[in-house]
């Protein structure tokens, strides 16, 4: 480590790593610091990548078990969990090694393992060693937010930091919370034959997902035997003789569920404790570091992005923000973040892909919107795949027909997420979408069909006056 850098970046996840690399490409001297010995962040080690490796294996196993419908004998299929875990380790190691090799090509970038805390507005202490900086980026991510629940089991429950390291599949697992993390993992374990149950305080699962899409996932879970208890208040989590005893309250009545494993996924809270942000004069609250729309903190030369700010918590959103930060730090023109074009995929069954604004959010902002839906039941590709459930929905500005949001529910919604993101980011109208010639038979035809449907309906509608 040198005594001074143009930029110090705290956290080497999907926010910090691309930011550090971009600044080094600009020729700036950059110190990238992470508590872990390798770059990648929560996304690589305990988030996106491990969850998707395991889910991928579970989905393929499940597909083979369902292959009977394509006249394939599935009778002797087995899954070797320990080999799946080895695959996960290999992919994680390959990706972090790949990042380190990219760093080597950037002579002004230095990566160090260590704990960074602020000493003042221009000094960090990295494992106690002072380092001066001109600019800093806080990209420290988030962790599971634990509700204040009593019981001797609370320090034994799993979070995403434990679940991907178990050598053996659990017999049963109880998820607390029904957000994206729980739903993806519950369906994965269910496909592998693990008895799975979810407790949720809200009246439905996936509160950040449109209601129709969330219900499609909820119904599939129920059909596959995942237990779901909604509208419950968690009261205690105890652990005795190798089993958790989870006490909850529903409509004033106490109930107990027993399970060998409990996974807590009750929301995420920014990793800002212990950074000594007060010493740097950087404001924060329980949602994370306070930033303006250029991602500057209350100290103009210190920026923050990724899961440690109050914004959508996705790896690609963190990377998008990193681009904005580096631009705003070092280029003359300043850019503001625009989450109205954010997109994401829930790797559930069926999958849900979203781009842009949700209907409820648009209406809450006072926008006049109209929606149109294409049902996959009529779709050639979906029929061929024997997966004719789900839909594509456009959320449009009622007057201009600009598509401000797209929602897809399908076994393969992820494959449509790129087009959905492009439509929204480019503020395309249904006419624009109609100009593309979508290949047959693919699920992407649904976009063209839906655009045509909207166009012909508007032609047939009697004109006013
Ligand atoms: C189970 C799970 C599945 C997910 N799946 C997806 C998915 O499919 N798609 C998707 O887009 N997103 C997914 N996410 C979310 C995604 O992982 C996060 O949005 C992303 O990791 C945020 O990136 P980040 O760089 O802000 O933070 P992180 O990836 O959390 O990285 C922050 C880094 O900062 C380091 N750090 C923290 N404090 C300090 C300090 N004081 N000193 C030094 N280093 C420090 C940490 O060690 C960490 O490596 C998932 C998350 C979970 C938990």
Coordinates of C-alpha atoms and ligand atoms in Angstrom, one line a residue:
X1 CA 0.0 0.0 0.0
X2 CA 1.1 3.5 -0.8
X3 CA 0.5 6.5 1.6
X4 CA -1.9 8.3 -0.8
X5 CA -4.3 7.4 -3.7
X6 CA -6.5 9.3 -6.1
X7 CA -9.3 6.9 -5.2
X8 CA -10.0 4.4 -2.4
X9 CA -12.8 1.9 -2.9
X10 CA -14.2 0.1 0.2
X11 CA -15.7 -3.2 -0.9
X12 CA -14.9 -5.4 -3.9
X13 CA -18.4 -6.5 -4.9
X14 CA -20.3 -5.7 -8.1
X15 CA -20.3 -2.0 -7.1
X16 CA -16.7 -1.5 -5.9
X17 CA -14.8 -3.8 -8.4
X18 CA -16.0 -2.3 -11.7
X19 CA -15.7 1.2 -10.2
X20 CA -12.1 0.6 -9.2
X21 CA -11.2 -0.9 -12.6
X22 CA -12.8 1.9 -14.5
X23 CA -10.9 4.6 -12.5
X24 CA -7.7 2.7 -13.0
X25 CA -8.5 2.6 -16.8
X26 CA -8.7 6.4 -16.5
X27 CA -5.1 6.3 -15.2
X28 CA -6.1 7.1 -11.6
X29 CA -4.2 5.5 -8.7
X30 CA -6.7 3.2 -7.0
X31 CA -6.7 1.2 -3.8
X32 CA -9.5 -1.4 -3.7
X33 CA -10.0 -2.9 -0.2
X34 CA -12.1 -5.9 0.9
X35 CA -12.4 -7.8 4.1
X36 CA -12.4 -11.0 2.0
X37 CA -9.2 -12.3 0.5
X38 CA -10.5 -12.1 -3.1
X39 CA -12.8 -9.8 -5.0
X40 CA -16.4 -10.7 -5.8
X41 CA -18.4 -9.6 -2.8
X42 CA -21.5 -11.1 -1.4
X43 CA -22.8 -11.6 -5.0
X44 CA -20.0 -14.1 -5.8
X45 CA -19.5 -15.8 -2.5
X46 CA -22.9 -16.0 -0.8
X47 CA -25.4 -14.5 -3.2
X48 CA -26.2 -14.5 -6.9
X49 CA -23.6 -17.0 -8.1
X50 CA -23.8 -19.8 -5.5
X51 CA -27.6 -19.5 -5.4
X52 CA -27.8 -19.8 -9.2
X53 CA -25.3 -22.7 -9.5
X54 CA -27.4 -24.7 -7.0
X55 CA -30.7 -23.6 -8.5
X56 CA -29.5 -24.5 -12.0
X57 CA -28.7 -28.0 -10.8
X58 CA -32.1 -28.3 -9.0
X59 CA -33.9 -27.1 -12.1
X60 CA -32.2 -29.5 -14.4
X61 CA -32.9 -32.4 -11.9
X62 CA -36.5 -31.3 -11.8
X63 CA -36.7 -31.1 -15.6
X64 CA -35.3 -34.6 -15.9
X65 CA -37.9 -35.9 -13.4
X66 CA -40.6 -34.2 -15.6
X67 CA -39.1 -35.6 -18.8
X68 CA -41.8 -38.3 -18.9
X69 CA -44.0 -35.7 -20.6
X70 CA -41.5 -35.8 -23.6
X71 CA -41.6 -39.6 -23.6
X72 CA -38.2 -39.9 -21.9
X73 CA -37.6 -42.6 -19.2
X74 CA -36.6 -40.7 -16.0
X75 CA -36.7 -43.6 -13.7
X76 CA -33.0 -43.9 -12.6
X77 CA -32.2 -40.2 -12.1
X78 CA -30.1 -39.1 -9.1
X79 CA -28.5 -35.8 -8.0
X80 CA -25.1 -35.8 -6.3
X81 CA -25.2 -32.8 -4.0
X82 CA -21.6 -33.0 -3.0
X83 CA -20.6 -32.7 -6.7
X84 CA -22.9 -29.8 -7.2
X85 CA -21.2 -28.0 -4.3
X86 CA -17.8 -28.7 -5.8
X87 CA -19.1 -27.1 -9.1
X88 CA -20.1 -24.1 -7.1
X89 CA -16.7 -23.8 -5.4
X90 CA -15.0 -24.1 -8.8
X91 CA -17.1 -21.5 -10.5
X92 CA -16.7 -19.1 -7.5
X93 CA -12.9 -19.6 -7.5
X94 CA -12.6 -19.2 -11.3
X95 CA -14.5 -15.9 -11.2
X96 CA -12.5 -14.4 -8.4
X97 CA -9.3 -15.5 -10.0
X98 CA -10.5 -14.1 -13.3
X99 CA -11.0 -10.7 -11.6
X100 CA -7.5 -10.8 -10.0
X101 CA -6.0 -11.5 -13.4
X102 CA -7.8 -8.5 -14.8
X103 CA -6.4 -6.4 -12.0
X104 CA -2.9 -7.4 -13.0
X105 CA -3.5 -5.7 -16.4
X106 CA -4.2 -2.4 -14.6
X107 CA -0.9 -1.2 -13.1
X108 CA -2.4 1.7 -11.1
X109 CA -4.9 -0.6 -9.3
X110 CA -4.0 -2.2 -6.1
X111 CA -6.2 -4.8 -4.3
X112 CA -5.7 -5.4 -0.6
X113 CA -7.5 -7.6 2.0
X114 CA -8.3 -5.6 5.1
X115 CA -10.9 -3.9 7.2
X116 CA -11.3 -0.2 6.2
X117 CA -12.6 2.5 8.6
X118 CA -12.5 6.2 8.2
X119 CA -10.2 8.3 10.4
X120 CA -11.2 11.6 8.9
X121 CA -12.7 13.0 5.6
X122 CA -9.4 12.2 3.7
X123 CA -7.9 9.3 5.6
X124 CA -8.8 5.6 5.9
X125 CA -7.3 3.1 8.3
X126 CA -6.8 -0.2 6.6
X127 CA -6.3 -2.7 9.4
X128 CA -4.9 0.2 11.3
X129 CA -2.6 1.6 8.6
X130 CA -3.4 5.2 7.5
X131 CA -4.0 5.8 3.8
X132 CA -4.8 9.3 2.4
X133 CA -7.2 9.8 -0.5
X134 CA -8.6 12.5 -2.8
X135 CA -11.8 10.6 -3.4
X136 CA -13.5 7.6 -1.9
X137 CA -16.2 5.2 -2.8
X138 CA -18.2 3.3 -0.1
X139 CA -19.4 0.0 -1.7
X140 CA -19.7 -2.1 1.4
X141 CA -22.9 -4.0 0.5
X142 CA -25.6 -5.2 2.9
X143 CA -26.4 -8.1 5.2
X144 CA -29.5 -9.9 6.6
X145 CA -31.5 -7.7 8.8
X146 CA -32.5 -9.6 11.9
X147 CA -35.9 -8.8 13.6
X148 CA -35.6 -8.4 17.4
X149 CA -36.8 -11.9 18.2
X150 CA -36.1 -13.7 21.5
X151 CA -35.0 -17.3 21.9
X152 CA -31.8 -19.4 22.1
X153 CA -32.2 -20.4 18.5
X154 CA -31.6 -17.0 17.0
X155 CA -27.8 -17.4 16.9
X156 CA -28.1 -20.8 15.2
X157 CA -30.4 -19.8 12.3
X158 CA -28.9 -19.8 8.8
X159 CA -28.7 -16.8 6.5
X160 CA -27.4 -16.7 3.0
X161 CA -24.0 -16.7 4.5
X162 CA -24.4 -20.3 5.7
X163 CA -26.8 -22.1 3.3
X164 CA -24.4 -22.5 0.4
X165 CA -21.8 -24.3 2.5
X166 CA -23.7 -27.3 3.9
X167 CA -22.1 -30.6 2.8
X168 CA -25.5 -32.4 3.0
X169 CA -28.9 -31.5 2.0
X170 CA -31.1 -30.8 5.0
X171 CA -34.2 -32.9 5.5
X172 CA -36.3 -29.9 6.2
X173 CA -36.0 -26.1 6.2
X174 CA -38.2 -23.3 7.4
X175 CA -37.8 -19.9 5.8
X176 CA -38.6 -16.7 7.7
X177 CA -39.7 -14.1 5.3
X178 CA -41.0 -14.5 1.7
X179 CA -38.9 -12.2 -0.3
X180 CA -36.8 -13.0 -3.4
X181 CA -34.1 -14.9 -1.4
X182 CA -36.5 -17.2 0.5
X183 CA -38.7 -17.9 -2.5
X184 CA -35.8 -18.8 -4.9
X185 CA -34.1 -21.0 -2.3
X186 CA -37.4 -22.6 -1.0
X187 CA -38.3 -23.7 -4.6
X188 CA -34.7 -25.0 -5.1
X189 CA -34.8 -27.1 -1.9
X190 CA -38.3 -28.3 -2.7
X191 CA -37.2 -29.6 -6.1
X192 CA -34.4 -31.6 -4.4
X193 CA -37.0 -33.3 -2.1
X194 CA -36.4 -31.2 1.0
X195 CA -39.5 -30.5 3.1
X196 CA -39.9 -26.7 2.8
X197 CA -42.0 -24.2 4.7
X198 CA -42.3 -20.4 4.6
X199 CA -43.5 -18.0 7.3
X200 CA -44.4 -14.5 6.2
X201 CA -45.9 -11.5 8.1
X202 CA -47.5 -10.0 4.9
X203 CA -50.6 -11.1 3.2
X204 CA -48.8 -12.5 0.2
X205 CA -45.3 -13.5 -0.8
X206 CA -42.9 -11.3 -2.8
X207 CA -44.3 -7.9 -1.8
X208 CA -41.9 -6.1 -4.2
X209 CA -43.3 -8.1 -7.2
X210 CA -46.6 -7.2 -9.0
X211 CA -49.5 -9.1 -7.4
X212 CA -50.4 -11.2 -10.4
X213 CA -46.8 -12.4 -10.9
X214 CA -46.3 -13.0 -7.1
X215 CA -49.5 -15.1 -7.0
X216 CA -48.3 -17.2 -10.0
X217 CA -45.2 -18.1 -8.0
X218 CA -47.2 -18.6 -4.8
X219 CA -49.7 -20.9 -6.5
X220 CA -46.8 -23.0 -8.0
X221 CA -45.2 -23.3 -4.5
X222 CA -48.5 -24.5 -3.0
X223 CA -49.0 -27.0 -5.9
X224 CA -45.5 -28.4 -5.3
X225 CA -46.1 -28.9 -1.5
X226 CA -44.2 -25.9 -0.1
X227 CA -46.0 -24.9 3.1
X228 CA -46.8 -21.2 3.3
X229 CA -48.2 -19.4 6.4
X230 CA -49.1 -15.7 5.7
X231 CA -50.1 -12.9 8.1
X232 CA -48.0 -14.3 11.0
X233 CA -46.0 -12.5 13.6
X234 CA -42.8 -14.3 14.6
X235 CA -42.5 -14.5 18.5
X236 CA -39.6 -16.8 19.5
X237 CA -37.0 -19.1 17.9
X238 CA -35.7 -21.7 20.3
X239 CA -33.4 -24.7 19.6
X240 CA -33.6 -27.9 21.6
X241 CA -32.3 -31.4 20.9
X242 CA -31.3 -30.7 17.3
X243 CA -34.5 -28.9 16.2
X244 CA -35.8 -25.4 16.1
X245 CA -39.1 -24.6 17.6
X246 CA -40.5 -21.5 16.0
X247 CA -43.4 -19.7 17.8
X248 CA -45.6 -17.3 15.9
X249 CA -48.9 -15.6 16.3
X250 CA -51.7 -15.6 13.9
X251 CA -54.9 -13.7 14.6
X252 CA -54.1 -13.6 18.3
X253 CA -53.5 -17.4 18.5
X254 CA -50.0 -18.8 19.1
X255 CA -48.7 -21.6 17.0
X256 CA -45.5 -23.5 16.8
X257 CA -43.6 -25.1 13.9
X258 CA -40.6 -27.5 14.3
X259 CA -37.8 -27.7 11.8
X260 CA -34.2 -29.0 11.7
X261 CA -33.1 -25.9 9.9
X262 CA -34.3 -22.3 9.8
X263 CA -33.2 -19.7 7.3
X264 CA -33.7 -16.0 8.1
X265 CA -34.3 -13.8 5.1
X266 CA -36.2 -10.9 6.7
X267 CA -34.8 -8.1 4.5
X268 CA -31.4 -6.5 4.0
X269 CA -29.6 -3.8 5.9
X270 CA -26.6 -1.7 4.7
X271 CA -23.1 -2.5 6.0
X272 CA -22.3 0.9 7.4
X273 CA -21.7 0.1 11.1
X274 CA -18.1 0.2 12.1
X275 CA -17.0 2.4 9.1
X276 CA -16.7 5.4 11.4
X277 CA -18.7 7.5 8.9
X278 CA -19.1 10.2 11.6
X279 CA -15.4 10.8 11.5
X280 CA -15.6 11.5 7.7
X281 CA -18.7 13.7 8.1
X282 CA -20.7 11.2 5.9
X283 CA -24.4 11.0 6.9
X284 CA -26.3 7.7 7.0
X285 CA -29.4 6.3 8.4
X286 CA -31.0 2.8 8.7
X287 CA -31.4 2.6 4.9
X288 CA -27.6 3.2 4.3
X289 CA -25.3 6.0 3.3
X290 CA -27.2 9.2 2.4
X291 CA -26.5 10.1 -1.3
X292 CA -27.9 12.6 -3.8
X293 CA -28.9 11.5 -7.3
X294 CA -25.3 11.8 -8.5
X295 CA -24.4 9.3 -5.7
X296 CA -22.4 11.8 -3.7
X297 CA -22.6 11.5 0.0
X298 CA -22.8 14.5 2.3
X299 CA -19.1 14.9 1.6
X300 CA -18.8 15.9 -2.1
X301 CA -15.6 13.8 -2.7
X302 CA -17.0 10.7 -1.0
X303 CA -19.5 8.6 -3.1
X304 CA -21.5 5.5 -2.2
X305 CA -23.2 2.9 -4.4
X306 CA -24.5 -0.7 -4.4
X307 CA -26.4 -2.4 -1.6
X308 CA -25.1 0.1 1.0
X309 CA -27.4 2.9 -0.3
X310 CA -31.2 3.1 -0.3
X311 CA -31.8 1.8 -3.8
X312 CA -32.8 -1.5 -5.6
X313 CA -30.5 -4.2 -4.3
X314 CA -29.2 -6.1 -7.4
X315 CA -25.7 -6.9 -8.6
X316 CA -26.3 -5.3 -12.1
X317 CA -27.9 -2.2 -10.5
X318 CA -24.8 -1.8 -8.3
X319 CA -22.6 -2.1 -11.4
X320 CA -24.7 0.5 -13.2
X321 CA -24.3 2.8 -10.3
X322 CA -20.5 2.2 -10.3
X323 CA -20.4 3.5 -13.9
X324 CA -22.3 6.7 -12.8
X325 CA -20.0 7.2 -9.9
X326 CA -16.8 7.0 -11.9
X327 CA -18.2 9.3 -14.5
X328 CA -19.3 11.8 -11.9
X329 CA -15.9 11.7 -10.1
X330 CA -13.7 12.1 -13.1
X331 CA -15.6 13.3 -16.2
X332 CA -16.8 16.9 -16.7
X333 CA -20.5 16.1 -17.4
X334 CA -22.5 14.8 -14.4
X335 CA -25.1 12.1 -14.5
X336 CA -28.0 11.3 -12.3
X337 CA -29.1 7.7 -11.5
X338 CA -32.4 6.7 -13.1
X339 CA -34.0 3.6 -11.5
X340 CA -37.1 3.9 -13.6
X341 CA -35.3 1.8 -16.2
X342 CA -34.0 -0.8 -13.8
X343 CA -34.6 -4.4 -14.6
X344 CA -34.3 -7.7 -12.7
X345 CA -35.1 -11.4 -12.8
X346 CA -36.5 -13.5 -10.0
X347 CA -35.2 -17.0 -10.6
X348 CA -38.3 -18.6 -9.1
X349 CA -40.7 -21.1 -10.7
X350 CA -42.2 -19.6 -12.9
X351 CA -39.5 -17.0 -13.3
X352 CA -40.5 -13.3 -13.1
X353 CA -38.7 -10.7 -15.2
X354 CA -39.4 -7.0 -14.7
X355 CA -38.2 -3.9 -16.4
X356 CA -39.1 -0.3 -15.6
X357 CA -42.1 0.7 -13.6
X358 CA -44.7 -1.6 -12.0
X359 CA -48.3 -0.6 -12.7
X360 CA -49.0 0.2 -9.0
X361 CA -45.9 2.4 -8.7
X362 CA -46.8 4.3 -11.9
X363 CA -50.4 4.9 -10.7
X364 CA -49.1 6.0 -7.3
X365 CA -47.0 8.7 -9.1
X366 CA -50.2 10.0 -10.7
X367 CA -49.4 8.7 -14.2
X368 CA -52.2 7.7 -16.5
X369 CA -51.3 4.2 -17.5
X370 CA -52.9 1.4 -19.5
X371 CA -51.8 -2.2 -19.6
X372 CA -51.9 -5.0 -22.2
X373 CA -51.2 -8.7 -21.7
X374 CA -50.2 -11.6 -23.9
X375 CA -50.9 -15.0 -22.5
X376 CA -48.4 -17.8 -23.1
X377 CA -51.2 -20.3 -23.4
X378 CA -51.5 -19.2 -27.1
X379 CA -47.8 -19.2 -27.7
X380 CA -46.1 -21.8 -30.0
X381 CA -42.8 -22.0 -28.2
X382 CA -44.5 -22.2 -24.8
X383 CA -46.7 -25.0 -26.1
X384 CA -43.7 -26.9 -27.6
X385 CA -42.0 -26.6 -24.2
X386 CA -45.2 -27.7 -22.4
X387 CA -44.8 -24.6 -20.3
X388 CA -47.8 -22.6 -21.6
X389 CA -48.3 -20.7 -18.3
X390 CA -47.6 -17.1 -17.6
X391 CA -47.7 -13.8 -19.6
X392 CA -46.0 -10.8 -20.9
X393 CA -47.5 -7.5 -19.7
X394 CA -46.8 -4.0 -21.1
X395 CA -47.4 -1.0 -18.8
X396 CA -47.8 2.0 -21.1
X397 CA -48.3 5.7 -20.9
X398 CA -52.0 5.9 -21.8
X399 CA -51.6 8.7 -24.3
X400 CA -48.3 8.1 -26.0
X401 CA -48.2 4.3 -25.7
X402 CA -44.6 4.6 -24.6
X403 CA -43.8 1.3 -22.7
X404 CA -42.7 2.3 -19.2
X405 CA -42.8 -1.1 -17.7
X406 CA -42.6 -4.8 -18.8
X407 CA -43.5 -7.8 -16.6
X408 CA -42.9 -11.4 -17.8
X409 CA -44.0 -14.5 -16.0
X410 CA -42.7 -17.7 -17.6
X411 CA -40.6 -20.8 -17.0
X412 CA -38.0 -19.0 -19.1
X413 CA -38.7 -15.3 -18.3
X414 CA -34.9 -14.6 -17.9
X415 CA -34.5 -15.1 -21.6
X416 CA -36.9 -12.2 -22.3
X417 CA -35.4 -9.8 -19.7
X418 CA -32.8 -8.3 -22.1
X419 CA -35.4 -7.2 -24.6
X420 CA -37.7 -5.9 -21.9
X421 CA -34.8 -3.8 -20.5
X422 CA -34.0 -2.4 -23.9
X423 CA -37.6 -1.5 -24.6
X424 CA -37.9 0.4 -21.3
X425 CA -34.5 2.1 -21.4
X426 CA -35.1 3.3 -24.9
X427 CA -38.6 4.5 -24.1
X428 CA -40.0 2.5 -27.0
X429 CA -43.6 2.6 -28.1
X430 CA -45.6 -0.4 -29.2
X431 CA -45.1 0.8 -32.8
X432 CA -41.3 0.6 -32.2
X433 CA -41.6 -2.9 -30.9
X434 CA -43.7 -3.9 -33.9
X435 CA -40.9 -2.8 -36.3
X436 CA -38.8 -5.7 -35.1
X437 CA -39.3 -9.1 -36.8
X438 CA -39.1 -11.6 -33.9
X439 CA -38.0 -15.2 -34.8
X440 CA -40.5 -18.0 -34.8
X441 CA -40.9 -20.1 -32.7
X442 CA -39.3 -18.3 -29.7
X443 CA -40.8 -16.7 -26.6
X444 CA -39.6 -13.3 -27.9
X445 CA -42.4 -13.4 -30.4
X446 CA -44.6 -12.5 -27.5
X447 CA -43.3 -8.9 -27.6
X448 CA -44.2 -8.5 -31.3
X449 CA -47.6 -10.1 -30.8
X450 CA -48.5 -8.0 -27.8
X451 CA -47.4 -4.8 -29.6
X452 CA -49.6 -5.8 -32.5
X453 CA -52.5 -6.5 -30.2
X454 CA -52.2 -3.0 -28.7
X455 CA -51.9 -1.4 -32.1
X456 CA -54.9 -3.2 -33.7
X457 CA -57.1 -2.6 -30.6
X458 CA -56.3 1.1 -30.8
X459 CA -57.2 1.1 -34.6
X460 CA -60.5 -0.6 -33.9
X461 CA -61.5 1.8 -31.0
X462 CA -64.0 4.4 -32.2
X463 CA -62.4 7.8 -32.5
X464 CA -63.8 10.5 -30.2
X465 CA -65.7 13.5 -31.6
Ligands
LIG1 C1 -28.9 -15.2 -1.8 C2 -28.8 -14.0 -2.7 C3 -29.0 -14.1 -4.0 C4 -28.9 -13.0 -4.9 N1 -29.2 -13.2 -6.2 C5 -29.1 -12.1 -7.0 C6 -29.3 -12.3 -8.4 O1 -29.6 -13.4 -8.9 N2 -29.2 -11.2 -9.2 C7 -28.8 -10.0 -8.7 O2 -28.7 -9.0 -9.4 N3 -28.6 -9.8 -7.4 C8 -28.7 -10.8 -6.5 N4 -28.5 -10.7 -5.2 C9 -28.1 -9.3 -4.7 C10 -26.6 -9.1 -4.9 O3 -25.8 -10.1 -4.3 C11 -26.2 -7.7 -4.4 O4 -27.1 -6.7 -4.9 C12 -24.8 -7.3 -4.7 O5 -23.9 -8.2 -4.2 C13 -24.5 -5.9 -4.2 O6 -23.2 -5.6 -4.6 P1 -22.3 -4.6 -3.7 O7 -21.0 -4.5 -4.4 O8 -23.1 -3.4 -3.3 O9 -22.1 -5.4 -2.3 P2 -21.5 -6.8 -1.9 O10 -21.5 -7.7 -3.0 O11 -22.1 -7.2 -0.6 O12 -19.9 -6.4 -1.7 C14 -19.6 -5.6 -0.6 C15 -18.1 -6.0 -0.2 O13 -17.7 -5.0 0.8 C16 -16.9 -5.7 1.7 N5 -16.8 -4.8 2.9 C17 -17.8 -4.4 3.7 N6 -17.4 -3.6 4.7 C18 -16.0 -3.5 4.5 C19 -15.0 -2.8 5.2 N7 -15.3 -2.1 6.3 N8 -13.7 -2.9 4.8 C20 -13.5 -3.7 3.7 N9 -14.4 -4.4 3.0 C21 -15.7 -4.3 3.4 C22 -17.5 -7.0 1.9 O14 -16.6 -8.0 2.4 C23 -18.0 -7.3 0.5 O15 -17.1 -8.2 -0.2 C24 -28.5 -11.8 -4.3 C25 -28.3 -11.6 -3.0 C26 -28.4 -12.7 -2.1 C27 -28.1 -12.6 -0.7

